[in-house]
Coordinates of C-alpha atoms and ligand atoms in Angstrom, one line a residue:
X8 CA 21.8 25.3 95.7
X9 CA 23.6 27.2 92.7
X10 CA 26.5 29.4 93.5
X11 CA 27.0 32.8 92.8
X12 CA 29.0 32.7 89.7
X13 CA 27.7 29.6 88.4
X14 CA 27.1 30.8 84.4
X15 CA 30.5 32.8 84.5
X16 CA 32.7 31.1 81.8
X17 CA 36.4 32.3 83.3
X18 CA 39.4 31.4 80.9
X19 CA 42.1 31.1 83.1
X20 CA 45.4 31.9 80.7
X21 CA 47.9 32.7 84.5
X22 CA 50.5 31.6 86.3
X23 CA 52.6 31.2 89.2
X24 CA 50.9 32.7 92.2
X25 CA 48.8 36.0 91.2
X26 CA 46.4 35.2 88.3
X27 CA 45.8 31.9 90.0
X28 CA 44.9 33.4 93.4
X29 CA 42.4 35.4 91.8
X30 CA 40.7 32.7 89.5
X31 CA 40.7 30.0 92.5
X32 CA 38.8 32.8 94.0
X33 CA 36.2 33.2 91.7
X34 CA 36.2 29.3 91.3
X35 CA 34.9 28.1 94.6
X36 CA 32.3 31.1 94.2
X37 CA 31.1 29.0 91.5
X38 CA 32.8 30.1 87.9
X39 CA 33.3 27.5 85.7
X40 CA 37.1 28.4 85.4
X41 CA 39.2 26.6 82.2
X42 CA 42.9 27.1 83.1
X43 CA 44.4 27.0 79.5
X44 CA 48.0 25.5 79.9
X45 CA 50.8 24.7 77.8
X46 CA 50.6 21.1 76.3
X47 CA 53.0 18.7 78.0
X48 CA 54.7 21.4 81.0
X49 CA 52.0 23.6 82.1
X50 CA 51.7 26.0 85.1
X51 CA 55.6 26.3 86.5
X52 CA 54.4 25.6 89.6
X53 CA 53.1 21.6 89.0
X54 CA 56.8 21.3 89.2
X55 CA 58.0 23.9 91.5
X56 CA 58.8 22.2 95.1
X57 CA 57.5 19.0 94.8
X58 CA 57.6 16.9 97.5
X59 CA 55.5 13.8 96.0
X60 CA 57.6 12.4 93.2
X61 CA 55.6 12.4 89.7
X62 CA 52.4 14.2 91.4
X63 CA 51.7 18.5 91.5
X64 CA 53.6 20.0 93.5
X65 CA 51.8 22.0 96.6
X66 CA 52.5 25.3 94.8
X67 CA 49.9 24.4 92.0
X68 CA 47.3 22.8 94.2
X69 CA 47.2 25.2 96.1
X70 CA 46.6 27.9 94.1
X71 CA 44.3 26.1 91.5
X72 CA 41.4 23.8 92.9
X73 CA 38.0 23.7 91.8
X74 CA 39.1 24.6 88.2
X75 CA 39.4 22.7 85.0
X76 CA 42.7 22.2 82.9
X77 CA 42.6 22.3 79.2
X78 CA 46.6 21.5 77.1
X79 CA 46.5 24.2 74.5
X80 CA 49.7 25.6 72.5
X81 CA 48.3 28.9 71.8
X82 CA 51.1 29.5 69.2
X83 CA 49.9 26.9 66.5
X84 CA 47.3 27.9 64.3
X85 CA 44.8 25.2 65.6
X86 CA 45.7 26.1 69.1
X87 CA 44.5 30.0 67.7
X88 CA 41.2 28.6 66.6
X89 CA 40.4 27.1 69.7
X90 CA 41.3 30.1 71.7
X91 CA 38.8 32.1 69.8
X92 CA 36.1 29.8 70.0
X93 CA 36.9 29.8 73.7
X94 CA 36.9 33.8 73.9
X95 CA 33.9 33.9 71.4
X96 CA 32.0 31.5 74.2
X97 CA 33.5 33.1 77.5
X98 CA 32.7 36.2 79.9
X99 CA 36.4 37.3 81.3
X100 CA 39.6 36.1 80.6
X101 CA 42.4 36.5 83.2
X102 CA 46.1 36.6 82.4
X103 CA 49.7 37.7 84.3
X104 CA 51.9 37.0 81.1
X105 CA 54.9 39.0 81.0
X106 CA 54.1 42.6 79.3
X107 CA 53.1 41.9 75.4
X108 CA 53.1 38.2 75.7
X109 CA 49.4 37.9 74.7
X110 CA 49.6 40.5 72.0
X111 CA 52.8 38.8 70.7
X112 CA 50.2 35.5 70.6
X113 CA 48.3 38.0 68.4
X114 CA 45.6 38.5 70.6
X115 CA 45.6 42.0 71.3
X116 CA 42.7 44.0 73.2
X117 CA 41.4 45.0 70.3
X118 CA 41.3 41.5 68.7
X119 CA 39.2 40.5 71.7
X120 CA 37.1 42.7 71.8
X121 CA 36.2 42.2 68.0
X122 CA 35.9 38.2 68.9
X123 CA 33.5 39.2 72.0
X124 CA 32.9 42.7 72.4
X125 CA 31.3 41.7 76.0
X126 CA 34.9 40.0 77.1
X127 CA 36.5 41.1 80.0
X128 CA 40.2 41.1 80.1
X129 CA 42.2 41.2 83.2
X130 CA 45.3 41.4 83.6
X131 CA 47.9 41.8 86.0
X132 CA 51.2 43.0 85.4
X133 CA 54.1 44.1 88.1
X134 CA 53.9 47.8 86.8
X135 CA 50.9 49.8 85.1
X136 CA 50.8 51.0 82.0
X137 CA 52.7 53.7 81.0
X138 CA 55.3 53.3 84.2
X139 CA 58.5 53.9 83.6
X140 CA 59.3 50.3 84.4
X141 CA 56.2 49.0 82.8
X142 CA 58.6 46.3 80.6
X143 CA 59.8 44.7 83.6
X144 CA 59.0 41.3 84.1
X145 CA 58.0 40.6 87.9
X146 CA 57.8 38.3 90.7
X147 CA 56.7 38.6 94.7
X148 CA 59.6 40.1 96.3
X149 CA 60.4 42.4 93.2
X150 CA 56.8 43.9 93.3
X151 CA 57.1 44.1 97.4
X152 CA 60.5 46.3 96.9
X153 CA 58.9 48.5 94.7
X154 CA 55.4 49.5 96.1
X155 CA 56.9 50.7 99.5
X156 CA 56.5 47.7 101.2
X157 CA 60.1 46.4 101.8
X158 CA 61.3 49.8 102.9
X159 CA 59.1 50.2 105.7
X160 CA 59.4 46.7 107.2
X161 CA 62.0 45.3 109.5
X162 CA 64.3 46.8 112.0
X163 CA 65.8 50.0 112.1
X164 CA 69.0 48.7 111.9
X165 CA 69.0 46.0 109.7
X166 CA 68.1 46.2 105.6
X167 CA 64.8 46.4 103.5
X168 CA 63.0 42.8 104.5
X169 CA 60.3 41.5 102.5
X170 CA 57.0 39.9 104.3
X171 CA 56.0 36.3 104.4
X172 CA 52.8 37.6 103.1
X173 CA 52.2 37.2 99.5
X174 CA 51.1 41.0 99.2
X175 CA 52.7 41.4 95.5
X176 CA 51.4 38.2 94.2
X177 CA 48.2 36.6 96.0
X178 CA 47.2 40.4 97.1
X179 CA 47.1 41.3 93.7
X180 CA 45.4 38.6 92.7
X181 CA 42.5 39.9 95.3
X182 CA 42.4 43.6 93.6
X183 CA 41.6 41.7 90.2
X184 CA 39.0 39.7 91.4
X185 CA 37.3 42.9 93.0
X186 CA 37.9 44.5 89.3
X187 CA 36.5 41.4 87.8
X188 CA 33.5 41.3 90.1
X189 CA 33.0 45.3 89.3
X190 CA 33.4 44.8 85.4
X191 CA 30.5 41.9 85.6
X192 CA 28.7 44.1 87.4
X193 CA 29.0 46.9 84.7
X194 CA 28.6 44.9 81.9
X195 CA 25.0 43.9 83.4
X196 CA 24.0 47.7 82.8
X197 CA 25.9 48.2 79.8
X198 CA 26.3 45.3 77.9
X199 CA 29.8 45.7 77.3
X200 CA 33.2 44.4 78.4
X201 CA 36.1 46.2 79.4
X202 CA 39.9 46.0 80.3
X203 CA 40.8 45.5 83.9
X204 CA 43.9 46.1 85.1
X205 CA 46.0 45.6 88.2
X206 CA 49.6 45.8 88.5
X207 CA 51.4 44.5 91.8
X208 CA 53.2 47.7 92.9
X209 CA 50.1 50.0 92.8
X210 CA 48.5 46.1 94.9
X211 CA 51.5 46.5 97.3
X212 CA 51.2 50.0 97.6
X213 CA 47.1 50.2 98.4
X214 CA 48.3 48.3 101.5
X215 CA 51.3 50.5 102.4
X216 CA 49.2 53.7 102.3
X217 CA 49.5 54.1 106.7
X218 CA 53.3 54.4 105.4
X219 CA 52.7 56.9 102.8
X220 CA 50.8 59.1 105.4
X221 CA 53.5 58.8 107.9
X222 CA 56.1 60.3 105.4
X223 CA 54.3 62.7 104.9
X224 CA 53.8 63.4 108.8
X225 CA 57.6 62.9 108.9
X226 CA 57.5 65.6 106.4
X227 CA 56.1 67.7 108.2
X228 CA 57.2 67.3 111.9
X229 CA 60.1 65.8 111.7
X230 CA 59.7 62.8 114.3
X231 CA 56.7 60.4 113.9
X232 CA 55.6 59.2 117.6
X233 CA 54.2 56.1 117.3
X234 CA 58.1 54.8 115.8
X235 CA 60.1 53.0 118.5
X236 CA 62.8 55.7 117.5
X237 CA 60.5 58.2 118.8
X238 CA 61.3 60.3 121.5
X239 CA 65.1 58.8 122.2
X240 CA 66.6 58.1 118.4
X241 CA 67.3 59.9 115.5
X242 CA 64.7 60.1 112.0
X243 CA 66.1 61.1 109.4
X244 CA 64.0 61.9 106.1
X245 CA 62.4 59.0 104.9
X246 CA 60.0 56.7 107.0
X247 CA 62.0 54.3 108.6
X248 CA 61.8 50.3 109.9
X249 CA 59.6 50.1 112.5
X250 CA 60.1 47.1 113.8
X251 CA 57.2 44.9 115.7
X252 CA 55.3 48.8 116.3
X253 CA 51.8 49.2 115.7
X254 CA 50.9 51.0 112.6
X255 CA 48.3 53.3 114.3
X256 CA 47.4 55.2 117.2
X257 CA 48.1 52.2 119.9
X258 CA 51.8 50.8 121.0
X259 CA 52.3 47.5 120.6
X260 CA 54.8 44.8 120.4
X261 CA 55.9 41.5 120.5
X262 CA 56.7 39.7 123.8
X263 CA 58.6 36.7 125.1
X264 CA 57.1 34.3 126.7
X265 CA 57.6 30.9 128.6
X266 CA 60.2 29.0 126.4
X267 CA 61.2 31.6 124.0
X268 CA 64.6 30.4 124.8
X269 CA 64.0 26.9 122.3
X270 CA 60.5 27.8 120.8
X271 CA 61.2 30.1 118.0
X272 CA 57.3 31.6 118.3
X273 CA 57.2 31.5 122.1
X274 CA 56.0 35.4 122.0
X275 CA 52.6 37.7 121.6
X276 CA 51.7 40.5 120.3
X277 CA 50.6 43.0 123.2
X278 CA 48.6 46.4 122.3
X279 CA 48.5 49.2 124.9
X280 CA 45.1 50.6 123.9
X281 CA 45.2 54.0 125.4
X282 CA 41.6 53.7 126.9
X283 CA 42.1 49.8 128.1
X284 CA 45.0 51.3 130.5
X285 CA 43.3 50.5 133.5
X286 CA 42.4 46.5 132.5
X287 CA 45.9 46.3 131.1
X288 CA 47.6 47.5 134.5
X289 CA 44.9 45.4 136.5
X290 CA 46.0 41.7 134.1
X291 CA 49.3 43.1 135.3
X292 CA 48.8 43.5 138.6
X293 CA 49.9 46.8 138.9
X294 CA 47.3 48.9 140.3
X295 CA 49.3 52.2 141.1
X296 CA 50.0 52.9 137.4
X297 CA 46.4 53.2 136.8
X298 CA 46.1 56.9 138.2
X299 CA 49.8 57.7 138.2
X300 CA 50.3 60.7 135.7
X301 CA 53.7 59.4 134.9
X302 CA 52.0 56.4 133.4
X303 CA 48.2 57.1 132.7
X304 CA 47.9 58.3 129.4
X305 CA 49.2 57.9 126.3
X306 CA 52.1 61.1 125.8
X307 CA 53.0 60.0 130.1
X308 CA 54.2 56.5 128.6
X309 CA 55.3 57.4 125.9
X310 CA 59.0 57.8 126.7
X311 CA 59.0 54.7 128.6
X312 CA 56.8 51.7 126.5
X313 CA 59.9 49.6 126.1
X314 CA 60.2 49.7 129.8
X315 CA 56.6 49.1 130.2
X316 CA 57.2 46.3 127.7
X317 CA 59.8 45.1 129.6
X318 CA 57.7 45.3 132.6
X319 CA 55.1 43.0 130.4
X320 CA 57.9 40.5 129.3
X321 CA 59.1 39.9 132.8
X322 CA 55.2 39.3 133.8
X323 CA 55.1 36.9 131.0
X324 CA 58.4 35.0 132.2
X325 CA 56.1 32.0 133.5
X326 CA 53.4 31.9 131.3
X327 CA 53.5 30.1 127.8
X328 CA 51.5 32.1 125.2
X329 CA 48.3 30.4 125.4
X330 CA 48.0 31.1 129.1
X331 CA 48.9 34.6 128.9
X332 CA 45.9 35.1 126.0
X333 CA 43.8 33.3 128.6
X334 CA 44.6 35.6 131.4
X335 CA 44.5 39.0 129.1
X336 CA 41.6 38.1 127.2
X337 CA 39.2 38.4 130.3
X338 CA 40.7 42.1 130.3
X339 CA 39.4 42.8 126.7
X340 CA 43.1 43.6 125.8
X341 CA 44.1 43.3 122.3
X342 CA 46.8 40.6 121.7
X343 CA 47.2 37.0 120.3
X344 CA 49.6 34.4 120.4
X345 CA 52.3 34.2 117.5
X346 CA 51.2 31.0 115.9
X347 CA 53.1 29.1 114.1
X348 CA 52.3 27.0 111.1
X349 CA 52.0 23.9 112.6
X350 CA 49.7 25.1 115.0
X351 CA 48.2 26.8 112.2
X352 CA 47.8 23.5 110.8
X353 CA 46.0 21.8 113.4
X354 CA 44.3 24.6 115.1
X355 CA 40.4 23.0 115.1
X356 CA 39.0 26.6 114.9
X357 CA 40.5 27.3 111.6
X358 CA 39.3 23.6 110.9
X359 CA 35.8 24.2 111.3
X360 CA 35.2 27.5 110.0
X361 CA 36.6 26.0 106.5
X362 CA 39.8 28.5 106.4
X363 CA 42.2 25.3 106.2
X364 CA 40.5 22.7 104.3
X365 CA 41.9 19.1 103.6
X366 CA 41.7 17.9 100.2
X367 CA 41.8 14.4 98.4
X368 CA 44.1 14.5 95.1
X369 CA 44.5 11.4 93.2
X370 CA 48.4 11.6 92.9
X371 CA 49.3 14.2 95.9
X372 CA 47.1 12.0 98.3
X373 CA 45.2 13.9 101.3
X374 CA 46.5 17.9 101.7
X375 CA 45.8 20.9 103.4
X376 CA 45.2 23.8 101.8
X377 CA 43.7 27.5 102.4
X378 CA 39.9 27.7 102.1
X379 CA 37.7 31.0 101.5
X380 CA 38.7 33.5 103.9
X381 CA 35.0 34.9 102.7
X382 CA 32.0 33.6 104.5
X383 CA 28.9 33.7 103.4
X384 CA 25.3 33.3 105.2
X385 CA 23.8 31.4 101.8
X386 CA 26.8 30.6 100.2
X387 CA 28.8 27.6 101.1
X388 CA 32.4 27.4 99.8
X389 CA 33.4 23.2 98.8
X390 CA 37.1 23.0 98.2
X391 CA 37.7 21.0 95.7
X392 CA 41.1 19.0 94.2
X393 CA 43.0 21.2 91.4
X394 CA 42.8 19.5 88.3
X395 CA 45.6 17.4 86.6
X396 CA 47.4 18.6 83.4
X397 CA 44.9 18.6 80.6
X398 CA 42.1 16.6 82.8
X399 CA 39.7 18.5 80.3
X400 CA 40.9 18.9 77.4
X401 CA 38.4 16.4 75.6
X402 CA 36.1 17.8 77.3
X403 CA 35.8 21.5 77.1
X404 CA 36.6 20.5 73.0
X405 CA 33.6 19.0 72.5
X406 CA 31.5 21.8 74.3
X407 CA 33.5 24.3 71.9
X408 CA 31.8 21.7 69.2
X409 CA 34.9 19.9 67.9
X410 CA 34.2 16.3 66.7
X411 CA 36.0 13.3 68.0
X412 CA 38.2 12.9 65.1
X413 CA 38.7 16.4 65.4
X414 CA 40.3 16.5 68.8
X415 CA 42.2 13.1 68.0
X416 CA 43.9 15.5 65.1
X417 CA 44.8 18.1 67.4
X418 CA 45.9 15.5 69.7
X419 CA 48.2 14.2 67.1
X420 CA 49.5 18.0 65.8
X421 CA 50.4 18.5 69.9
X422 CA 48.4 21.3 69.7
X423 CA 46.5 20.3 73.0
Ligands
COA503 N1 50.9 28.1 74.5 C1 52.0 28.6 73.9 N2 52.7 29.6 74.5 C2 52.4 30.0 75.7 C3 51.3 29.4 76.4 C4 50.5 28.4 75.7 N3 49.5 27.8 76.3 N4 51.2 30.0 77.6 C5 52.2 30.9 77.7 N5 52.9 30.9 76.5 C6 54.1 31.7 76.2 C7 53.8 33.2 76.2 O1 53.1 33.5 75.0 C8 55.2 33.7 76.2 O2 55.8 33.7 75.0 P1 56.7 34.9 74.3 O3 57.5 35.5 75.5 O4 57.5 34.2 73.3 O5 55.8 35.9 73.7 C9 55.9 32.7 77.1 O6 55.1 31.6 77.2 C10 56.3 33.1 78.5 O7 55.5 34.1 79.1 P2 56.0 34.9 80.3 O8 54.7 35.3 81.1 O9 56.8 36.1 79.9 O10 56.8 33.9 81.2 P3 58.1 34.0 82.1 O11 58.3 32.7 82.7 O12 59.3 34.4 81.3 O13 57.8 35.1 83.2 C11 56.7 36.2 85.0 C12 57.1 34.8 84.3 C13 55.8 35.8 86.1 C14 57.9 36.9 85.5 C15 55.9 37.0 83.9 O14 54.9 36.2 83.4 C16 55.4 38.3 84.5 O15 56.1 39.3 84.7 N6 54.0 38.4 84.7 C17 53.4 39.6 85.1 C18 53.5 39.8 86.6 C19 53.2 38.6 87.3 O16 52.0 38.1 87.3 N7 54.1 38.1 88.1 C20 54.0 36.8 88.8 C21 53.3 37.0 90.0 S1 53.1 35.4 90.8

């Protein structure tokens, strides 16, 4: 069965984490996706964090199956011409250069857009045009600082933290491939291409927006209630480090259990959904709280959900995490287990619903990576090995039309 984007001629010109998110995306949907790489070094990350001498590192594999790899120095006059042939032949091309980097190659929009004037370009950069900061160069953490992220995560009294979650750089990468998807769509009506463009603050920020309505709450009243420093510490002006809270309307937190003492993850995350009071106290065995008006609704408990946490953590004192979900899951309570990697890893669920996939690469070996957190009823979604450095090149030449003896020249100028 074809896949969706099979016909979709991608060039891939990124690197690092965020382009690359975004084009493996559109990949395993079925885009014939040429990442062009520098001859000879390549992507950063084949070499960032190996841990098989000689062979990709995890970084790049991870970030870059089901695509092809074509060597081409973009800065030589023949790497030029085949650049143009490829944007003359191609639908998008994706790029996360530094700011001017690709007009500085002397392919500016408007030289694209003369070369294909259906191209799609995409970009991401870590500010958008026009920002005051728009020359900065940026990576993960430096993008998470700036769109709100790091400010509003951690505790109280500790410093700005960034999250383990790539939300500057594989985030981003997830906003351009819904731009990409919309600009194709366009283009079916219009004909035309168009400039897409993402940058990784405004990324960050479109999934700090819960904290940009809660300063402006704080604005307003002076105290938000859902923070743990709400009703017995200070706020000042700004929305501060909340900790393990729940972002919305229902207190939660994250709770010891059995072993935290040595198991680093030995906790879950417990939700007191207001109208799941009565299951909650019942799992609990606590009856009497259920009608008590000190306890049985939201404002009652407020003052006291760390005690009621407390009262939670000391119920948990003999279960290990699995056996607590077991127990509150018959009560329709909202929680789960703090899972570690490892049992990330192995976890047969994740297995068979093809979110970690196991690969075959011919110098890496067997490896695990993340699979399409997308399913599909008619789609399937094969994970495929990333491709070695310049594994194409010959290839996608002589579909651009270049003779033999041609591509042996270029070979020999190092210009693939
Ligand atoms: N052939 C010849 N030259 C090539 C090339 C090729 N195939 N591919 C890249 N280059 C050149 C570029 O033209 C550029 O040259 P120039 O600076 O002389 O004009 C150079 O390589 C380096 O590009 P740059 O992207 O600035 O690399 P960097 O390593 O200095 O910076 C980033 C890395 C990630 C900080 C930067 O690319 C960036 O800020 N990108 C935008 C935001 C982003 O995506 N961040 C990363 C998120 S994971």
């Amino acid at each position: 069965m074809s896949k969706p984007l099979e016909g979709i001629k991608i060039i891939d010109f990124t690197h690092v984490q965020a382009g690359p998110a975004c084009t493996q995306l559109l990949a395993w949907f079925g885009a014939d996706v040429i990442k062009v790489e520098r001859p000879g070094a390549g992507d950063v990350t084949r070499n960032q964090l190996r841990h098989v001498k000689d062979a990709d590192a995890l970084y790049f594999t991870m970030l870059n199956s089901n695509k092809r790899s074509l060597t081409l120095d973009t800065k030589t006059a023949q790497g030029k011409e085949v650049l143009t042939k490829l944007i003359q032949d191609s639908d998008v091309m994706v790029e996360n250069f530094g700011p001017g980097a690709l007009d500085r190659m002397g392919f500016t929009w408007e030289h694209i857009q003369s070369l294909n004037p259906g191209m799609i370009l995409a970009s991401v950069k870590g500010f958008s045009e026009g920002h005051a900061y728009e020359d900065l160069k940026v990576y993960e953490n430096v993008a998470q600082c700036a769109g709100g992220a790091a400010s509003t995560t951690g505790f109280w009294d500790g410093p700005p933290t960034v999250s383990a979650a790539a939300l500057g750089d594989s985030n981003t990468g997830m906003h351009l491939a819904i731009g990409i998807l919309t600009a194709l769509h366009q283009k079916i009506k219009t004909g035309k291409g168009q400039k897409v463009a993402v940058s990784m603050q405004d990324s960050v920020l479109n999934l700090c927006r819960v904290k940009l309505r809660d300063q402006q709450r704080l604005d307003a009243l002076g105290y938000l209630e859902e923070y743990p420093q709400y009703p017995h510490g200070e706020f000042s002006d700004v929305v501060p480090r909340g900790g393990n809270a729940g972002g919305g309307g229902q207190p939660g937190w994250v709770l010891k259990c059995k072993g935290w003492e040595t198991d680093p993850n030995a906790y879950i995350y417990f939700t007191v959904q207001g109208h799941a009071w009565a299951p909650i106290c019942k799992a609990l065995n606590k009856p009497e709280w259920i009608d008590d008006p000190a306890y049985n609704t939201a404002e009652a408990r407020q003052d006291k959900i760390f005690d009621i946490f407390a009262f939670i953590e000391n119920w948990l004192a003999d279960k290990t995490k699995f056996e607590a979900i077991d127990i509150l899951r018959k009560f329709d309570i909202p929680c789960a287990p703090v899972l570690s990697m490892k049992e990330i890893a192995n976890d047969p669920s994740l297995r068979a619903s093809g979110t970690v996939v196991e690969v075959d690469h011919p110098k890496l070996g067997k490896y695990l990576t993340v699979g399409s957190p997308i399913k599909f009823s008619d789609v399937t979604v094969e994970v495929t090995a990333s491709p070695l450095l310049g594994q194409h090149t010959n290839e996608v030449l002589a579909q651009l039309g270049y003779s033999q003896e041609e591509i042996s020249a270029m070979h020999d100028a190092k210009a693939v």
